[in-house]
Amino acid sequence: MRNIDVNATIDNASFTPFHWKVLFWCSLIIIFDGYDLVIYGVVLPLLMDQWALNPYVAGLLGSSALFGMMFGAMGFGMLSDRLGRKKTILICVVLFSLTTCINGLVTNPWQFGILRFIAGLGIGGVMPNVVSLMSEYSPKRSRSTLVALMFSGYAVGGMMSAGLGIWIVPNYGWQIMFYLAIVPMLLLPLMIKYLPESVAFLMAQDRKEEARALLQKVDPDQQITRQDKLVVPPANVQKAPVLELFRGGRKLSTLMFWTAFFCCLLMVYALGSWLPKLMSAAGYNLGSSLMFLMVLNIGAIVGAVGGGWLADRFSLRSVLVSFFLLASASLVSLGYPHPMWLLYSLMAVAGATTIGSQILLYAYVAQFYPANIRSTALGWASGIGRNGAIVGPMLGGTLLALALPHQMNFLALAVPGAIATVAIALVGRRSARLEASQAGQETRVAANG
């Protein structure tokens, strides 16, 4: 009889076919999630014409799914503690798949907005649970890379949405794009069969035989028997108060993180919702406008994976500052006429440095704060950022309603990138000075002693 540490077994495991299975299913779910989220930007130009929407109403419709995402992330995050990660993920998949499919049948903006809100509940609920499941099963040495690869599924889904839209929307109408969202429902039996439950949840529910079977797949060489006792180290369940984020010289850094999250998600969702319409307004046909959205998401995949690779070799702060600078510069440049190859290149850079920065910001917050307040820091930074995601589509609608020159629209979208650049550059300054001051005092005390 052995005592087997569950966490240590997962942390030190080699990469096995079981890990590939978890990565595949979590990434696939995120791809469907990304498809459903980007679909509004694909169909927006036709919806505005068909329903005679003014830009303000169109912006509100775009934000309806994002409001749902905010409530879904909070509500389904708590529900997963009772039902488990797997059941909660499956419920969310059913929710966003069915409601998005039904959205193809609506006849007015009110019906559309309500269904998009409900779909947003599922889209928002999937993310924290899929990220948690992927993180839990990833070996420690490759955890960040695997989560980044999985996160890139959002960009893959967005790319699929834009790519299919180029062919489907002009030929068959916008409704088909929503009908295609039924695919996750068709795959639901396979998800039920192959998506594993969280080991931590199984242990908490005293379902140790199931946990033992999963651990054997995680580490086949360990030969776990029924006589072995599974042990989970006690966790500190006491949540740190939010005020701890402002202590120890972290006040300025916390405010700057919140600012960067807000600005980054504002850019990401403003571009995702309004890019095709902005390019159509500038004189590009619908096919070319949707191709810009596709290139944006291709760039996002490169930014997500490449940004993680760069962050492992340089400091996260320097990579993020560089990304935000490039994001602002590329967005400003997109407002001016260029050859098509250069426009596509600038769009790819914008995708890499806005959506890629979103992923790197999560990693930076996780590394910056002590373990006892890390989840609090991530939760609050993500919550503040979600407000930026809601504001983004509204900002795009306002810019279009103002009928500004094309270059002014992209200049306005570049401003949040410039603000985020300054914010990240200031992260850690106060705490670094505080540590230097304390070190100097200790040196003087030692010298006088």
Short mmCIF file of C-alpha atoms in Angstrom, two decimals:
data_model
loop_
_atom_site.label_atom_id
_atom_site.label_comp_id
_atom_site.label_asym_id
_atom_site.label_seq_id
_atom_site.Cartn_x
_atom_site.Cartn_y
_atom_site.Cartn_z
CA MET A 1 0.00 0.00 0.00
CA ARG A 2 1.33 3.40 -1.05
CA ASN A 3 0.29 6.98 -0.46
CA ILE A 4 0.12 8.58 -3.90
CA ASP A 5 0.14 12.37 -4.12
CA VAL A 6 -2.43 13.20 -6.82
CA ASN A 7 -1.01 16.64 -7.62
CA ALA A 8 2.59 15.41 -7.79
CA THR A 9 1.58 12.55 -10.08
CA ILE A 10 -0.02 14.97 -12.56
CA ASP A 11 2.77 17.59 -12.25
CA ASN A 12 5.58 15.12 -12.95
CA ALA A 13 3.87 12.93 -15.57
CA SER A 14 5.24 12.49 -19.07
CA PHE A 15 3.10 13.63 -21.98
CA THR A 16 0.88 10.68 -22.92
CA PRO A 17 -1.96 9.96 -25.39
CA PHE A 18 -4.33 10.84 -22.55
CA HIS A 19 -2.93 14.39 -22.47
CA TRP A 20 -3.37 14.63 -26.24
CA LYS A 21 -7.02 13.62 -25.78
CA VAL A 22 -7.64 16.29 -23.14
CA LEU A 23 -5.89 18.93 -25.28
CA PHE A 24 -7.89 17.90 -28.36
CA TRP A 25 -11.33 18.05 -26.75
CA CYS A 26 -10.66 21.23 -24.75
CA SER A 27 -9.26 22.94 -27.86
CA LEU A 28 -12.20 21.77 -29.99
CA ILE A 29 -14.69 23.20 -27.51
CA ILE A 30 -12.78 26.50 -27.45
CA ILE A 31 -12.80 26.53 -31.28
CA PHE A 32 -16.60 26.23 -31.29
CA ASP A 33 -16.70 28.91 -28.61
CA GLY A 34 -14.60 31.24 -30.78
CA TYR A 35 -16.75 30.53 -33.85
CA ASP A 36 -19.91 31.50 -31.98
CA LEU A 37 -18.35 34.66 -30.58
CA VAL A 38 -16.94 36.01 -33.87
CA ILE A 39 -20.02 35.14 -35.93
CA TYR A 40 -21.68 38.49 -35.13
CA GLY A 41 -18.90 40.47 -36.80
CA VAL A 42 -19.25 38.27 -39.89
CA VAL A 43 -22.99 38.85 -40.37
CA LEU A 44 -23.18 42.44 -39.06
CA PRO A 45 -22.96 44.25 -42.44
CA LEU A 46 -25.93 42.27 -43.80
CA LEU A 47 -27.95 42.60 -40.58
CA MET A 48 -27.58 46.38 -40.62
CA ASP A 49 -28.91 46.51 -44.18
CA GLN A 50 -31.69 43.93 -43.72
CA TRP A 51 -33.06 45.32 -40.46
CA ALA A 52 -32.08 48.96 -41.09
CA LEU A 53 -30.10 49.06 -37.84
CA ASN A 54 -28.41 52.25 -36.78
CA PRO A 55 -24.86 51.83 -35.46
CA TYR A 56 -25.87 52.39 -31.81
CA VAL A 57 -28.40 49.53 -31.87
CA ALA A 58 -25.92 47.32 -33.74
CA GLY A 59 -23.31 48.03 -31.05
CA LEU A 60 -25.77 47.06 -28.31
CA LEU A 61 -26.60 43.82 -30.12
CA GLY A 62 -22.89 43.06 -30.31
CA SER A 63 -22.52 43.62 -26.58
CA SER A 64 -25.49 41.42 -25.67
CA ALA A 65 -23.43 38.23 -25.96
CA LEU A 66 -20.65 39.85 -23.92
CA PHE A 67 -23.05 40.71 -21.11
CA GLY A 68 -24.09 37.06 -21.15
CA MET A 69 -20.43 35.99 -21.05
CA MET A 70 -19.82 38.04 -17.92
CA PHE A 71 -22.75 36.45 -16.06
CA GLY A 72 -22.02 33.02 -17.51
CA ALA A 73 -18.41 33.04 -16.31
CA MET A 74 -19.49 33.87 -12.76
CA GLY A 75 -22.57 31.63 -12.58
CA PHE A 76 -21.21 28.51 -14.26
CA GLY A 77 -17.90 28.92 -12.43
CA MET A 78 -19.73 28.45 -9.13
CA LEU A 79 -22.00 25.73 -10.54
CA SER A 80 -19.00 23.61 -11.53
CA ASP A 81 -18.07 23.23 -7.85
CA ARG A 82 -21.32 21.30 -7.39
CA LEU A 83 -21.75 19.54 -10.72
CA GLY A 84 -18.12 19.07 -11.76
CA ARG A 85 -16.16 20.51 -14.67
CA LYS A 86 -17.36 17.97 -17.23
CA LYS A 87 -21.11 18.34 -16.65
CA THR A 88 -20.84 22.13 -16.53
CA ILE A 89 -18.87 22.23 -19.79
CA LEU A 90 -21.44 20.01 -21.50
CA ILE A 91 -24.33 22.17 -20.26
CA CYS A 92 -22.58 25.27 -21.62
CA VAL A 93 -21.94 23.59 -24.99
CA VAL A 94 -25.64 22.69 -25.30
CA LEU A 95 -26.61 26.24 -24.30
CA PHE A 96 -24.49 28.15 -26.79
CA SER A 97 -24.88 25.59 -29.61
CA LEU A 98 -28.69 25.43 -29.50
CA THR A 99 -29.33 29.14 -28.99
CA THR A 100 -26.86 30.12 -31.73
CA CYS A 101 -28.54 27.69 -34.13
CA ILE A 102 -32.00 29.07 -33.25
CA ASN A 103 -30.62 32.57 -33.88
CA GLY A 104 -30.75 31.79 -37.60
CA LEU A 105 -34.57 31.72 -37.36
CA VAL A 106 -35.12 35.15 -35.77
CA THR A 107 -36.95 37.92 -37.61
CA ASN A 108 -36.16 41.04 -35.55
CA PRO A 109 -33.34 42.59 -33.48
CA TRP A 110 -35.04 41.94 -30.12
CA GLN A 111 -35.19 38.19 -30.66
CA PHE A 112 -31.62 38.26 -31.93
CA GLY A 113 -30.32 40.17 -28.88
CA ILE A 114 -32.06 37.90 -26.35
CA LEU A 115 -30.72 34.74 -27.97
CA ARG A 116 -27.22 36.22 -28.22
CA PHE A 117 -27.34 36.99 -24.49
CA ILE A 118 -28.33 33.38 -23.71
CA ALA A 119 -25.60 32.06 -26.04
CA GLY A 120 -23.16 34.36 -24.22
CA LEU A 121 -24.00 32.62 -20.94
CA GLY A 122 -22.74 29.36 -22.42
CA ILE A 123 -19.75 30.91 -24.18
CA GLY A 124 -18.66 32.65 -20.98
CA GLY A 125 -19.28 29.58 -18.82
CA VAL A 126 -17.16 27.30 -20.98
CA MET A 127 -13.92 29.25 -20.78
CA PRO A 128 -13.00 29.11 -17.05
CA ASN A 129 -13.99 25.46 -16.81
CA VAL A 130 -12.10 24.32 -19.90
CA VAL A 131 -9.03 26.33 -18.83
CA SER A 132 -9.20 24.80 -15.36
CA LEU A 133 -9.55 21.27 -16.75
CA MET A 134 -6.64 21.71 -19.14
CA SER A 135 -4.47 23.25 -16.42
CA GLU A 136 -5.30 20.47 -13.97
CA TYR A 137 -4.24 17.66 -16.31
CA SER A 138 -1.16 19.36 -17.81
CA PRO A 139 2.33 18.37 -16.59
CA LYS A 140 3.86 21.28 -14.71
CA ARG A 141 6.79 21.80 -17.08
CA SER A 142 4.50 22.26 -20.12
CA ARG A 143 1.39 23.73 -18.48
CA SER A 144 1.73 27.28 -19.84
CA THR A 145 2.44 26.05 -23.36
CA LEU A 146 -0.51 23.67 -23.39
CA VAL A 147 -2.93 26.29 -22.05
CA ALA A 148 -1.64 28.78 -24.67
CA LEU A 149 -2.14 26.20 -27.43
CA MET A 150 -5.65 25.54 -26.21
CA PHE A 151 -6.40 29.28 -25.98
CA SER A 152 -5.38 29.69 -29.62
CA GLY A 153 -8.53 27.71 -30.43
CA TYR A 154 -10.47 30.95 -30.04
CA ALA A 155 -8.55 32.41 -32.96
CA VAL A 156 -9.01 29.20 -34.97
CA GLY A 157 -12.77 29.42 -34.39
CA GLY A 158 -12.79 33.06 -35.40
CA MET A 159 -10.80 32.22 -38.52
CA MET A 160 -13.28 29.47 -39.42
CA SER A 161 -16.18 31.87 -38.90
CA ALA A 162 -14.63 34.49 -41.18
CA GLY A 163 -13.47 31.95 -43.76
CA LEU A 164 -16.86 30.27 -44.05
CA GLY A 165 -18.55 33.66 -44.08
CA ILE A 166 -16.60 34.71 -47.19
CA TRP A 167 -18.18 31.84 -49.12
CA ILE A 168 -21.51 31.24 -47.38
CA VAL A 169 -22.90 34.71 -46.57
CA PRO A 170 -22.91 36.19 -50.12
CA ASN A 171 -24.26 32.97 -51.68
CA TYR A 172 -26.64 31.50 -49.10
CA GLY A 173 -27.43 34.28 -46.61
CA TRP A 174 -26.33 34.99 -43.05
CA GLN A 175 -28.69 32.46 -41.42
CA ILE A 176 -26.59 29.46 -42.53
CA MET A 177 -23.70 30.71 -40.37
CA PHE A 178 -25.88 30.26 -37.29
CA TYR A 179 -27.27 26.89 -38.37
CA LEU A 180 -23.71 25.52 -38.53
CA ALA A 181 -23.42 26.07 -34.77
CA ILE A 182 -25.39 22.81 -34.33
CA VAL A 183 -22.15 20.85 -34.97
CA PRO A 184 -21.10 20.81 -31.27
CA MET A 185 -24.47 19.26 -30.41
CA LEU A 186 -23.80 16.46 -32.91
CA LEU A 187 -20.46 15.79 -31.22
CA LEU A 188 -21.97 15.79 -27.73
CA PRO A 189 -22.05 11.95 -27.40
CA LEU A 190 -18.31 11.83 -28.12
CA MET A 191 -17.63 14.59 -25.59
CA ILE A 192 -19.62 12.67 -22.97
CA LYS A 193 -17.52 9.58 -23.68
CA TYR A 194 -14.03 11.04 -24.00
CA LEU A 195 -13.91 14.30 -22.00
CA PRO A 196 -12.56 13.42 -18.51
CA GLU A 197 -13.90 14.76 -15.24
CA SER A 198 -11.69 16.77 -12.91
CA VAL A 199 -9.68 14.54 -10.57
CA ALA A 200 -9.99 17.14 -7.81
CA PHE A 201 -13.80 17.02 -8.14
CA LEU A 202 -13.80 13.21 -8.09
CA MET A 203 -11.69 13.19 -4.92
CA ALA A 204 -13.96 15.77 -3.29
CA GLN A 205 -16.97 13.57 -4.16
CA ASP A 206 -15.20 10.48 -2.77
CA ARG A 207 -15.28 8.84 -6.23
CA LYS A 208 -11.80 7.46 -5.75
CA GLU A 209 -12.10 4.49 -8.13
CA GLU A 210 -12.77 6.88 -11.03
CA ALA A 211 -9.94 9.14 -9.89
CA ARG A 212 -7.60 6.14 -9.67
CA ALA A 213 -8.49 5.08 -13.23
CA LEU A 214 -7.80 8.58 -14.59
CA LEU A 215 -4.48 8.87 -12.74
CA GLN A 216 -3.41 5.56 -14.26
CA LYS A 217 -3.99 7.09 -17.71
CA VAL A 218 -2.07 10.23 -16.72
CA ASP A 219 0.93 8.18 -15.58
CA PRO A 220 0.72 4.64 -17.02
CA ASP A 221 4.16 3.69 -15.63
CA GLN A 222 3.11 4.11 -12.00
CA GLN A 223 0.88 0.98 -11.88
CA ILE A 224 -1.68 2.29 -9.37
CA THR A 225 -3.56 -0.49 -7.60
CA ARG A 226 -6.78 -0.51 -5.55
CA GLN A 227 -4.71 -0.85 -2.38
CA ASP A 228 -2.91 2.46 -3.02
CA LYS A 229 -4.28 5.47 -1.17
CA LEU A 230 -4.75 8.67 -3.15
CA VAL A 231 -3.73 11.78 -1.23
CA VAL A 232 -4.56 15.39 -2.04
CA PRO A 233 -2.47 17.93 -0.07
CA PRO A 234 -4.69 20.24 1.99
CA ALA A 235 -5.37 23.50 0.21
CA ASN A 236 -5.77 26.87 1.79
CA VAL A 237 -9.41 27.63 0.97
CA GLN A 238 -9.39 31.00 2.70
CA LYS A 239 -9.73 33.65 0.05
CA ALA A 240 -7.53 36.68 0.33
CA PRO A 241 -9.38 39.99 0.54
CA VAL A 242 -9.22 42.30 -2.44
CA LEU A 243 -7.37 44.83 -0.30
CA GLU A 244 -4.33 42.53 -0.38
CA LEU A 245 -3.95 43.41 -4.06
CA PHE A 246 -3.11 46.96 -3.00
CA ARG A 247 -0.66 46.13 -0.20
CA GLY A 248 3.06 45.43 -0.27
CA GLY A 249 3.76 48.08 -2.89
CA ARG A 250 1.28 46.53 -5.34
CA LYS A 251 -1.29 49.36 -5.51
CA LEU A 252 0.04 50.99 -8.69
CA SER A 253 0.66 47.63 -10.38
CA THR A 254 -2.86 46.39 -9.62
CA LEU A 255 -4.45 49.52 -11.09
CA MET A 256 -2.19 49.28 -14.15
CA PHE A 257 -3.09 45.61 -14.69
CA TRP A 258 -6.79 46.49 -14.54
CA THR A 259 -6.21 49.32 -17.03
CA ALA A 260 -4.32 47.04 -19.42
CA PHE A 261 -6.98 44.30 -19.25
CA PHE A 262 -9.76 46.82 -19.93
CA CYS A 263 -7.94 48.39 -22.90
CA CYS A 264 -6.81 45.09 -24.40
CA LEU A 265 -10.25 43.46 -24.36
CA LEU A 266 -11.82 46.66 -25.65
CA MET A 267 -9.58 46.48 -28.74
CA VAL A 268 -10.11 42.73 -29.21
CA TYR A 269 -13.91 42.87 -29.14
CA ALA A 270 -14.26 46.15 -31.02
CA LEU A 271 -12.22 44.66 -33.87
CA GLY A 272 -14.01 41.31 -33.72
CA SER A 273 -17.45 42.93 -33.93
CA TRP A 274 -16.86 45.85 -36.30
CA LEU A 275 -13.84 45.13 -38.51
CA PRO A 276 -15.81 43.86 -41.56
CA LYS A 277 -18.24 46.79 -41.35
CA LEU A 278 -15.42 49.34 -40.95
CA MET A 279 -13.63 47.93 -43.99
CA SER A 280 -16.90 47.84 -45.98
CA ALA A 281 -17.46 51.49 -45.11
CA ALA A 282 -13.96 52.23 -46.42
CA GLY A 283 -14.94 50.84 -49.83
CA TYR A 284 -13.87 47.19 -49.67
CA ASN A 285 -16.37 44.56 -50.82
CA LEU A 286 -17.86 42.08 -48.34
CA GLY A 287 -15.52 39.24 -49.34
CA SER A 288 -12.42 41.37 -48.78
CA SER A 289 -13.81 42.74 -45.51
CA LEU A 290 -14.37 39.22 -44.15
CA MET A 291 -10.90 38.21 -45.32
CA PHE A 292 -9.48 40.94 -43.08
CA LEU A 293 -11.28 39.34 -40.13
CA MET A 294 -9.85 35.95 -41.09
CA VAL A 295 -6.30 37.34 -41.31
CA LEU A 296 -6.79 39.04 -37.92
CA ASN A 297 -7.46 35.63 -36.35
CA ILE A 298 -4.61 33.94 -38.21
CA GLY A 299 -2.32 36.55 -36.69
CA ALA A 300 -3.87 35.87 -33.30
CA ILE A 301 -2.76 32.22 -33.45
CA VAL A 302 0.82 33.31 -34.17
CA GLY A 303 0.64 35.89 -31.38
CA ALA A 304 -0.71 33.40 -28.84
CA VAL A 305 1.94 30.73 -29.48
CA GLY A 306 4.81 33.03 -30.41
CA GLY A 307 4.11 35.39 -27.52
CA GLY A 308 4.34 32.52 -25.06
CA TRP A 309 7.63 31.40 -26.63
CA LEU A 310 9.06 34.93 -26.40
CA ALA A 311 7.83 35.34 -22.82
CA ASP A 312 9.82 32.24 -21.80
CA ARG A 313 13.00 33.86 -23.12
CA PHE A 314 12.46 37.51 -22.23
CA SER A 315 10.53 39.26 -19.48
CA LEU A 316 6.75 39.26 -19.82
CA ARG A 317 6.67 43.01 -19.30
CA SER A 318 9.04 43.75 -22.19
CA VAL A 319 7.14 41.40 -24.53
CA LEU A 320 3.78 42.96 -23.58
CA VAL A 321 5.06 46.52 -23.96
CA SER A 322 6.38 45.61 -27.41
CA PHE A 323 3.11 43.92 -28.36
CA PHE A 324 0.97 46.87 -27.31
CA LEU A 325 3.24 49.30 -29.17
CA LEU A 326 2.96 47.18 -32.31
CA ALA A 327 -0.81 46.93 -31.85
CA SER A 328 -1.21 50.70 -31.75
CA ALA A 329 1.15 51.27 -34.68
CA SER A 330 -0.53 48.65 -36.88
CA LEU A 331 -4.04 49.94 -36.12
CA VAL A 332 -3.07 53.52 -36.93
CA SER A 333 -1.50 52.34 -40.21
CA LEU A 334 -4.65 50.41 -41.18
CA GLY A 335 -6.52 53.69 -41.48
CA TYR A 336 -4.53 54.68 -44.57
CA PRO A 337 -4.51 53.22 -48.11
CA HIS A 338 -1.84 50.59 -48.76
CA PRO A 339 -1.27 47.74 -51.19
CA MET A 340 -3.38 44.72 -50.23
CA TRP A 341 -0.38 42.62 -49.16
CA LEU A 342 0.66 45.34 -46.71
CA LEU A 343 -2.90 45.74 -45.38
CA TYR A 344 -3.11 42.00 -44.73
CA SER A 345 0.31 42.07 -43.03
CA LEU A 346 -0.75 44.94 -40.78
CA MET A 347 -3.98 43.11 -39.96
CA ALA A 348 -2.04 39.98 -38.98
CA VAL A 349 0.21 42.05 -36.73
CA ALA A 350 -2.86 43.66 -35.13
CA GLY A 351 -4.35 40.23 -34.43
CA ALA A 352 -1.11 38.86 -33.00
CA THR A 353 -0.54 41.82 -30.71
CA THR A 354 -4.08 42.37 -29.43
CA ILE A 355 -5.43 38.84 -28.95
CA GLY A 356 -1.92 37.56 -28.18
CA SER A 357 -1.54 40.23 -25.50
CA GLN A 358 -4.80 39.11 -23.90
CA ILE A 359 -3.30 35.66 -23.20
CA LEU A 360 0.04 37.06 -22.03
CA LEU A 361 -1.71 39.37 -19.58
CA TYR A 362 -3.23 36.37 -17.78
CA ALA A 363 0.24 34.81 -17.51
CA TYR A 364 1.78 38.06 -16.21
CA VAL A 365 -0.85 38.50 -13.47
CA ALA A 366 -0.42 34.88 -12.40
CA GLN A 367 3.35 35.34 -12.06
CA PHE A 368 3.27 38.78 -10.46
CA TYR A 369 1.13 38.06 -7.38
CA PRO A 370 1.88 35.68 -4.49
CA ALA A 371 0.11 32.31 -4.59
CA ASN A 372 -2.30 33.17 -1.75
CA ILE A 373 -3.86 36.08 -3.70
CA ARG A 374 -3.27 34.86 -7.26
CA SER A 375 -6.83 33.70 -7.94
CA THR A 376 -8.22 36.92 -6.48
CA ALA A 377 -5.91 38.96 -8.72
CA LEU A 378 -6.86 37.01 -11.85
CA GLY A 379 -10.57 37.16 -11.05
CA TRP A 380 -10.63 40.91 -10.55
CA ALA A 381 -8.38 41.69 -13.53
CA SER A 382 -10.55 39.49 -15.76
CA GLY A 383 -13.74 41.07 -14.39
CA ILE A 384 -12.51 44.60 -15.07
CA GLY A 385 -11.37 43.51 -18.52
CA ARG A 386 -14.80 42.07 -19.31
CA ASN A 387 -16.21 45.59 -19.00
CA GLY A 388 -13.80 46.61 -21.75
CA ALA A 389 -15.15 43.76 -23.89
CA ILE A 390 -18.67 45.11 -23.39
CA VAL A 391 -17.65 48.67 -24.23
CA GLY A 392 -15.75 47.61 -27.39
CA PRO A 393 -18.74 46.86 -29.68
CA MET A 394 -20.52 49.97 -28.38
CA LEU A 395 -17.46 52.08 -29.22
CA GLY A 396 -17.40 50.65 -32.74
CA GLY A 397 -21.06 51.53 -33.22
CA THR A 398 -20.48 55.05 -31.93
CA LEU A 399 -17.53 55.61 -34.28
CA LEU A 400 -19.58 54.49 -37.26
CA ALA A 401 -22.53 56.66 -36.22
CA LEU A 402 -20.26 59.71 -36.05
CA ALA A 403 -19.27 59.13 -39.71
CA LEU A 404 -15.64 59.98 -39.01
CA PRO A 405 -12.94 59.68 -41.68
CA HIS A 406 -11.66 56.10 -42.04
CA GLN A 407 -8.28 56.85 -40.48
CA MET A 408 -9.92 58.43 -37.41
CA ASN A 409 -11.82 55.20 -36.68
CA PHE A 410 -8.62 53.20 -36.47
CA LEU A 411 -6.84 55.97 -34.60
CA ALA A 412 -9.56 55.78 -31.93
CA LEU A 413 -9.09 52.00 -31.70
CA ALA A 414 -5.33 52.48 -31.33
CA VAL A 415 -5.63 54.80 -28.33
CA PRO A 416 -6.40 51.96 -25.85
CA GLY A 417 -3.24 50.21 -27.06
CA ALA A 418 -1.15 53.27 -26.25
CA ILE A 419 -2.73 53.50 -22.79
CA ALA A 420 -2.06 49.78 -22.18
CA THR A 421 1.59 50.27 -23.21
CA VAL A 422 2.09 52.90 -20.51
CA ALA A 423 0.16 50.83 -17.97
CA ILE A 424 2.30 47.70 -18.42
CA ALA A 425 5.50 49.78 -18.42
CA LEU A 426 4.53 51.01 -14.93
CA VAL A 427 3.78 47.54 -13.52
CA GLY A 428 6.23 46.58 -10.79
CA ARG A 429 7.84 50.02 -10.48
CA ARG A 430 6.51 50.79 -7.00
CA SER A 431 7.18 47.29 -5.62
CA ALA A 432 10.70 47.30 -7.10
CA ARG A 433 11.47 50.63 -5.41
CA LEU A 434 10.04 49.30 -2.14
CA GLU A 435 12.22 46.19 -2.30
CA ALA A 436 15.29 48.29 -3.11
CA SER A 437 14.52 50.59 -0.17
CA GLN A 438 14.12 47.64 2.20
CA ALA A 439 17.34 46.09 0.94
CA GLY A 440 19.16 49.38 1.50
CA GLN A 441 17.85 49.64 5.05
CA GLU A 442 18.96 46.06 5.81
CA THR A 443 22.41 46.82 4.41
CA ARG A 444 22.74 49.95 6.57
CA VAL A 445 21.57 48.06 9.66
CA ALA A 446 24.10 45.30 8.97
CA ALA A 447 26.88 47.87 8.44
CA ASN A 448 26.05 49.70 11.67
CA GLY A 449 25.71 46.44 13.57
#
